[in-house]
PDB file of N, CA and C in Angstrom:
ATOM      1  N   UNK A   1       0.835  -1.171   0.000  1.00  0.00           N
ATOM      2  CA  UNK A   1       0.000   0.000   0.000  1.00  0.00           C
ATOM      3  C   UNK A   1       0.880   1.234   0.000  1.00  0.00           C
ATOM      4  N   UNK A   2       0.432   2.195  -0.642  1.00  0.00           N
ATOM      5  CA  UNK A   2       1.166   3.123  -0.952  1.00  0.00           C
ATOM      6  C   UNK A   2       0.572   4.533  -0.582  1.00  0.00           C
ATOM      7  N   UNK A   3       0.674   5.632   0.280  1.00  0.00           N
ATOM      8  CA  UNK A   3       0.587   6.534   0.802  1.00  0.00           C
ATOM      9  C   UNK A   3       1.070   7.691   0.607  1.00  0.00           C
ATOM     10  N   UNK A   4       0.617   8.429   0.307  1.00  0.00           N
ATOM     11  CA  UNK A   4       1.750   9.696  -0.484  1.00  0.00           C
ATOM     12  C   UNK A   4       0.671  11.245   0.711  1.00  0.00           C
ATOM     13  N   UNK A   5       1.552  11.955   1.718  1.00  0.00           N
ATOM     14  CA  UNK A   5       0.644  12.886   2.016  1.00  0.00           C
ATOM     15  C   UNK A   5       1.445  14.211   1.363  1.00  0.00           C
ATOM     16  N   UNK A   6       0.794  14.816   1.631  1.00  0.00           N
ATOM     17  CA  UNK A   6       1.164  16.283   0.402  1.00  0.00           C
ATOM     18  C   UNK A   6       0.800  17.272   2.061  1.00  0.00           C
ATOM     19  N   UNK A   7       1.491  18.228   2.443  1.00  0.00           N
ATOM     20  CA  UNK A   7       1.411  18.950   3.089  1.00  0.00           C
ATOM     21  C   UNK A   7       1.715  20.408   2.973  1.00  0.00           C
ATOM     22  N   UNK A   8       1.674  21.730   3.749  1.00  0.00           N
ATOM     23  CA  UNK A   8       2.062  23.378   3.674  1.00  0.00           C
ATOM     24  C   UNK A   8       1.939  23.557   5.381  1.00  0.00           C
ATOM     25  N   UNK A   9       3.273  23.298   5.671  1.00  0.00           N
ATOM     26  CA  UNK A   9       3.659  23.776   7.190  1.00  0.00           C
ATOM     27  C   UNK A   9       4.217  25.072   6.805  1.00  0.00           C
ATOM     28  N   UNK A  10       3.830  26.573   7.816  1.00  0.00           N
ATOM     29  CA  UNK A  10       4.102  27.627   7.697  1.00  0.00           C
ATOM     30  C   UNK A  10       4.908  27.510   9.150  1.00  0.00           C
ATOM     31  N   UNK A  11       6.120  27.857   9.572  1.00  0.00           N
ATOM     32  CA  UNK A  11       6.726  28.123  11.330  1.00  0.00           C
ATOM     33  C   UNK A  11       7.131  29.815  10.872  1.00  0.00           C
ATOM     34  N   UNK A  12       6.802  30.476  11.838  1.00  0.00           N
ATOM     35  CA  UNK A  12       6.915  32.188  11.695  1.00  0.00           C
ATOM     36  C   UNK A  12       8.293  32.217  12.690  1.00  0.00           C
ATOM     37  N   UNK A  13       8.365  31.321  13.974  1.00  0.00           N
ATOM     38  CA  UNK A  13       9.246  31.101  14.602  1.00  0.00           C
ATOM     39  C   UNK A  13       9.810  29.839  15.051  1.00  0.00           C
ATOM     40  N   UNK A  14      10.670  29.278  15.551  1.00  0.00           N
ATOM     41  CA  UNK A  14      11.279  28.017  15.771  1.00  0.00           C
ATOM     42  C   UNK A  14      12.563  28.145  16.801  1.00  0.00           C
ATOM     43  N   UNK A  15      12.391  27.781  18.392  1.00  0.00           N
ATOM     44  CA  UNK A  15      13.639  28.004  18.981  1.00  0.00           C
ATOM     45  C   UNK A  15      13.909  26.543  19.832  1.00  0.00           C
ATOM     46  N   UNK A  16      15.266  26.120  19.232  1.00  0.00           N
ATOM     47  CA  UNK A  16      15.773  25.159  19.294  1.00  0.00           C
ATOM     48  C   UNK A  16      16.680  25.045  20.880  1.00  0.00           C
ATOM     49  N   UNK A  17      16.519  24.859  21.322  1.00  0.00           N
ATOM     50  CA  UNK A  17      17.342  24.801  22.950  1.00  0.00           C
ATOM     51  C   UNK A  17      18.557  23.793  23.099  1.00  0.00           C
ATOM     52  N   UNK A  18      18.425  22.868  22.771  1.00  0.00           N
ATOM     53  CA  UNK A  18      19.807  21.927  22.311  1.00  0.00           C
ATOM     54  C   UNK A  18      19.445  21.021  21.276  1.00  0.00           C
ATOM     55  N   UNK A  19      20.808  20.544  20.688  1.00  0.00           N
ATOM     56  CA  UNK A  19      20.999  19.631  19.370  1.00  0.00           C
ATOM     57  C   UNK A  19      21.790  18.569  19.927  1.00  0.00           C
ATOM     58  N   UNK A  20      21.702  17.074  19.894  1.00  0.00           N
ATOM     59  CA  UNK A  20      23.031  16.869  20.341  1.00  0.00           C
ATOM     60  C   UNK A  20      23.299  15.723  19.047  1.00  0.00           C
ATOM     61  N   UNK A  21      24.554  15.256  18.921  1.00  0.00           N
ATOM     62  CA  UNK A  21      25.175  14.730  17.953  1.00  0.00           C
ATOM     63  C   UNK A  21      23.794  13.111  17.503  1.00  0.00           C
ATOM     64  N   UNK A  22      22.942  12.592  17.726  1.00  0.00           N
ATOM     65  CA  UNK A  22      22.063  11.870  17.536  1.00  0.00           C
ATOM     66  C   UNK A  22      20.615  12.376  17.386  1.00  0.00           C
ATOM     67  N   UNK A  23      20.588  13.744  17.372  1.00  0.00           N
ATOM     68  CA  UNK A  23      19.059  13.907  17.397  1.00  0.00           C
ATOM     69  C   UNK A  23      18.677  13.915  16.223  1.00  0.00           C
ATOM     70  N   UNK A  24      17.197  13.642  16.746  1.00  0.00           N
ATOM     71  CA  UNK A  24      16.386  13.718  15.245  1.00  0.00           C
ATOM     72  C   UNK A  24      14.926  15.032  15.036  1.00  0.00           C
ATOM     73  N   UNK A  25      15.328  16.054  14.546  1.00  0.00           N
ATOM     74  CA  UNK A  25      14.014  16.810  14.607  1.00  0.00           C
ATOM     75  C   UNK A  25      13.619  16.845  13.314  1.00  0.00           C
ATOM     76  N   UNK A  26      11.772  16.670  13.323  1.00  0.00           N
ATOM     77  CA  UNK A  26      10.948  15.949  12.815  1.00  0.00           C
ATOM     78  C   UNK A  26       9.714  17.293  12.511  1.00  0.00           C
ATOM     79  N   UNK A  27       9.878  17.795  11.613  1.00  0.00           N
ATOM     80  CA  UNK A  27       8.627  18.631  11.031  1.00  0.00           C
ATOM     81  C   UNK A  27       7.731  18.304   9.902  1.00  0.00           C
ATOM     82  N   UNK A  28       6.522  17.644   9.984  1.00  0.00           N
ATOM     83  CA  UNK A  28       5.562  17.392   9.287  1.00  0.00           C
ATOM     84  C   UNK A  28       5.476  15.558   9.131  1.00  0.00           C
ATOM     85  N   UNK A  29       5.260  14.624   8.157  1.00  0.00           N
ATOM     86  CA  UNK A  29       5.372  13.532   8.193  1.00  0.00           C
ATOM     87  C   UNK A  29       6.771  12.967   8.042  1.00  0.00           C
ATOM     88  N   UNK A  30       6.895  11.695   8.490  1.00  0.00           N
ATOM     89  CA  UNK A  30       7.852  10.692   7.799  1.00  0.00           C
ATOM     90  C   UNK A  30       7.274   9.582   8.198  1.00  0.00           C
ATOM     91  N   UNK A  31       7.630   8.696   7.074  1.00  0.00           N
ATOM     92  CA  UNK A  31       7.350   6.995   6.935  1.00  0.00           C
ATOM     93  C   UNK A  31       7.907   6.024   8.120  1.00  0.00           C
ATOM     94  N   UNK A  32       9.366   6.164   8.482  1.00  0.00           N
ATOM     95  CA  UNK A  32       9.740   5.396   9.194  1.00  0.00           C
ATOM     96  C   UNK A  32      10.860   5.875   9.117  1.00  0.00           C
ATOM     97  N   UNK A  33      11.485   6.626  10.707  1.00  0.00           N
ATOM     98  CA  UNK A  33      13.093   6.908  10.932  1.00  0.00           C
ATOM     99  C   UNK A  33      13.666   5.848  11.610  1.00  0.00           C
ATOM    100  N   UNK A  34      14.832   5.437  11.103  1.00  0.00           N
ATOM    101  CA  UNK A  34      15.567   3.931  11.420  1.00  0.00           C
ATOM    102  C   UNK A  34      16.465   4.928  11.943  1.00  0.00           C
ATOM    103  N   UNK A  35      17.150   5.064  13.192  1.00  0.00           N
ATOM    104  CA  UNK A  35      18.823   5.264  13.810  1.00  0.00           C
ATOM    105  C   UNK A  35      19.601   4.712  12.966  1.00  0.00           C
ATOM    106  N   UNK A  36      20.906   4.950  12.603  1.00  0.00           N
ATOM    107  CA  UNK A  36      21.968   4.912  12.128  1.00  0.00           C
ATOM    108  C   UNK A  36      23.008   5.131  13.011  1.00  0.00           C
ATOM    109  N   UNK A  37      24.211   4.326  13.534  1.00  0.00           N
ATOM    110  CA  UNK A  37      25.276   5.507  14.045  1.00  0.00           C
ATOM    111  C   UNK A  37      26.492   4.350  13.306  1.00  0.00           C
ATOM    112  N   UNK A  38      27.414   5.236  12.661  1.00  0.00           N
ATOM    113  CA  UNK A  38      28.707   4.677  12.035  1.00  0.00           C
ATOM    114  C   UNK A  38      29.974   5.315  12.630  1.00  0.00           C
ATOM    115  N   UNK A  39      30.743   4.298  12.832  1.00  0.00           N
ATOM    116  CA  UNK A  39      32.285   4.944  13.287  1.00  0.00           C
ATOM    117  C   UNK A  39      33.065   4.121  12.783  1.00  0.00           C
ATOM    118  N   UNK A  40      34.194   5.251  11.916  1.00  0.00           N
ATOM    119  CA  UNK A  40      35.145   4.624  10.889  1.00  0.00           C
ATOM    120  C   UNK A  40      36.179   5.036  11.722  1.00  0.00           C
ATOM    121  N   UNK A  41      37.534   4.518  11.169  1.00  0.00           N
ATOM    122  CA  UNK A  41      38.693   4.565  11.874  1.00  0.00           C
ATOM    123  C   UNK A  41      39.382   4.780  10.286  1.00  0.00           C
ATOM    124  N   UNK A  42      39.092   5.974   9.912  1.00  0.00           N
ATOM    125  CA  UNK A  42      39.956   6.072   8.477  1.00  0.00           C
ATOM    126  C   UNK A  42      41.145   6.522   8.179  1.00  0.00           C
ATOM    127  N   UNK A  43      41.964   7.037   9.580  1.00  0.00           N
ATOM    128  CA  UNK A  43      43.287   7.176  10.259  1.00  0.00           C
ATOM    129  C   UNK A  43      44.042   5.792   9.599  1.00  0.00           C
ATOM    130  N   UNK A  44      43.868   4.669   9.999  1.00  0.00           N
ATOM    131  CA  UNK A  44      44.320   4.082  10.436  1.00  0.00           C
ATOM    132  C   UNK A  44      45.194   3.633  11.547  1.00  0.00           C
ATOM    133  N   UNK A  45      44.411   4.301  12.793  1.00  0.00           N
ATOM    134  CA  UNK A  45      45.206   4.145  13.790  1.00  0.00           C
ATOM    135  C   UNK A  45      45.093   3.351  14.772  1.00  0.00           C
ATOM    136  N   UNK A  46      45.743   2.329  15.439  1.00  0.00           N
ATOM    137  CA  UNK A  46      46.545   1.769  16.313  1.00  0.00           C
ATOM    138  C   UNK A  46      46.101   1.694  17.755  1.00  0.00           C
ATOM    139  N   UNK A  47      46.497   2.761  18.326  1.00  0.00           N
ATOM    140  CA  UNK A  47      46.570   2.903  19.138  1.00  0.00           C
ATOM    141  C   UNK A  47      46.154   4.570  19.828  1.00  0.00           C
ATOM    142  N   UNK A  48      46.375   4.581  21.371  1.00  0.00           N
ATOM    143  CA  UNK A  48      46.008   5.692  21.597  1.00  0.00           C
ATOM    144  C   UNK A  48      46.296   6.926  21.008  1.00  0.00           C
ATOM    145  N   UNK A  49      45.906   8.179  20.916  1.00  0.00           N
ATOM    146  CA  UNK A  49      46.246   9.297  20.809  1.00  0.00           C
ATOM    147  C   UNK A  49      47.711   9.906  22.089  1.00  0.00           C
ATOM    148  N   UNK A  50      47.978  10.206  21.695  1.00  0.00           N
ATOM    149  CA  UNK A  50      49.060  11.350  22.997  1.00  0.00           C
ATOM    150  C   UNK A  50      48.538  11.907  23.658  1.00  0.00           C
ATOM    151  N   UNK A  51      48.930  11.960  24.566  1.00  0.00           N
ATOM    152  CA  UNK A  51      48.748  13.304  25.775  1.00  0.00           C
ATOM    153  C   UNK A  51      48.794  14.153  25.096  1.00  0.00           C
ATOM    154  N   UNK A  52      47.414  15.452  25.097  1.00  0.00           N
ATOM    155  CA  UNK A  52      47.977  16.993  24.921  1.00  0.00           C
ATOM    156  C   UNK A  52      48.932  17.845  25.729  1.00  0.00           C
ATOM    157  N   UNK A  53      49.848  18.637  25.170  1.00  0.00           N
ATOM    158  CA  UNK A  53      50.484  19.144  25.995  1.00  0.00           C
ATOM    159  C   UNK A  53      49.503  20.207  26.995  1.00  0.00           C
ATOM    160  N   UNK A  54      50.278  20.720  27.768  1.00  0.00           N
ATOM    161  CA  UNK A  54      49.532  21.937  28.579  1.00  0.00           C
ATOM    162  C   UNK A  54      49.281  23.349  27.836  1.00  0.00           C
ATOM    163  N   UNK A  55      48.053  24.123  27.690  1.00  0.00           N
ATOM    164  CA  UNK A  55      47.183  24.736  27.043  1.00  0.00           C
ATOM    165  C   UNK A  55      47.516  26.180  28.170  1.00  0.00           C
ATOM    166  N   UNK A  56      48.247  27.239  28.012  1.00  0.00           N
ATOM    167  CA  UNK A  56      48.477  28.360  28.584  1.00  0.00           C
ATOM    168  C   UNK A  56      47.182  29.121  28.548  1.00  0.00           C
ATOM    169  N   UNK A  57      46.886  29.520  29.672  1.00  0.00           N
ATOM    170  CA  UNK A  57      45.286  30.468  29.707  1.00  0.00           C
ATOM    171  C   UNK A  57      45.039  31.405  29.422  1.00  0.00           C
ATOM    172  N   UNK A  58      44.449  32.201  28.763  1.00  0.00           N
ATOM    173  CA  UNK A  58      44.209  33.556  28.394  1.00  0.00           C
ATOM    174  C   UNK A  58      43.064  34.018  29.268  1.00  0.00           C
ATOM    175  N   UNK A  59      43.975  34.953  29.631  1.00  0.00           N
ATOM    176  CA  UNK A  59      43.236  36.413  30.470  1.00  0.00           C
ATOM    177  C   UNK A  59      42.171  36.863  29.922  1.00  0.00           C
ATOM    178  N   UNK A  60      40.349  37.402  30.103  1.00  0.00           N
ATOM    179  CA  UNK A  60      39.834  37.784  29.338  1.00  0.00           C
ATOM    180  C   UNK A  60      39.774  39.204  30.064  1.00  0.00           C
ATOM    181  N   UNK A  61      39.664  39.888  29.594  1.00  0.00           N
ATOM    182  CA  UNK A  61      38.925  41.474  30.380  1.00  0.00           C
ATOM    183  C   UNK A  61      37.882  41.118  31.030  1.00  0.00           C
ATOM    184  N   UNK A  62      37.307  42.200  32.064  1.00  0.00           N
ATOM    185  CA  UNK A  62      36.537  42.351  32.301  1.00  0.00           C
ATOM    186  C   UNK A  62      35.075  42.539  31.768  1.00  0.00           C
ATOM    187  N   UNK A  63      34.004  42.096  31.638  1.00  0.00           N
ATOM    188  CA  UNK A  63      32.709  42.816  31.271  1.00  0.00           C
ATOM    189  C   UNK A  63      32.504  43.901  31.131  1.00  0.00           C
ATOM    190  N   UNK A  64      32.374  44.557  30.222  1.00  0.00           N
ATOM    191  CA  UNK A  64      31.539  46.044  30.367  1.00  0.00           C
ATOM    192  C   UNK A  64      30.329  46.766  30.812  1.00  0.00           C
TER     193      UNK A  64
END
C-alpha cells in the first residue's frame, strides 16, 4: 500500500534549545526513521592518541 501525504507547514518562529550529535528533529510527516550511528577509523590508527600538551590560559577582560 502506498501513501503519499502532500502537506504546507508555515513556522513564523522556531527556537531550538539543544541539538546533540544523535538527534532527530521531525517537522511534518515521515514513513519510518531507522537510527543509524557509524564509526570509521579512516586514520588508520593503532593505538592511543598522545597526551595533549599543557594549554596556557588567556586572560579575558573584564565585562563592560
Amino acid at each position: 500500500m502506498n501513501l503519499f501525504v502532500n502537506q504546507t507547514i508555515t513556522i513564523y518562529q522556531l527556537k531550538v534549545q539543544g541539538i546533540q550529535n544523535s538527534s532527530v528533529m521531525q517537522i511534518g510527516s515521515a514513513g519510518m526513521i531507522r537510527p543509524v550511528s557509524n564509526l570509521y577509523n579512516t586514520g588508520g590508527f593503532t593505538g592511543e592518541a598522545p597526551p595533549l600538551a599543557a594549554v596556557p590560559a588567556v586572560e579575558l577582560p573584564a565585562p563592560s
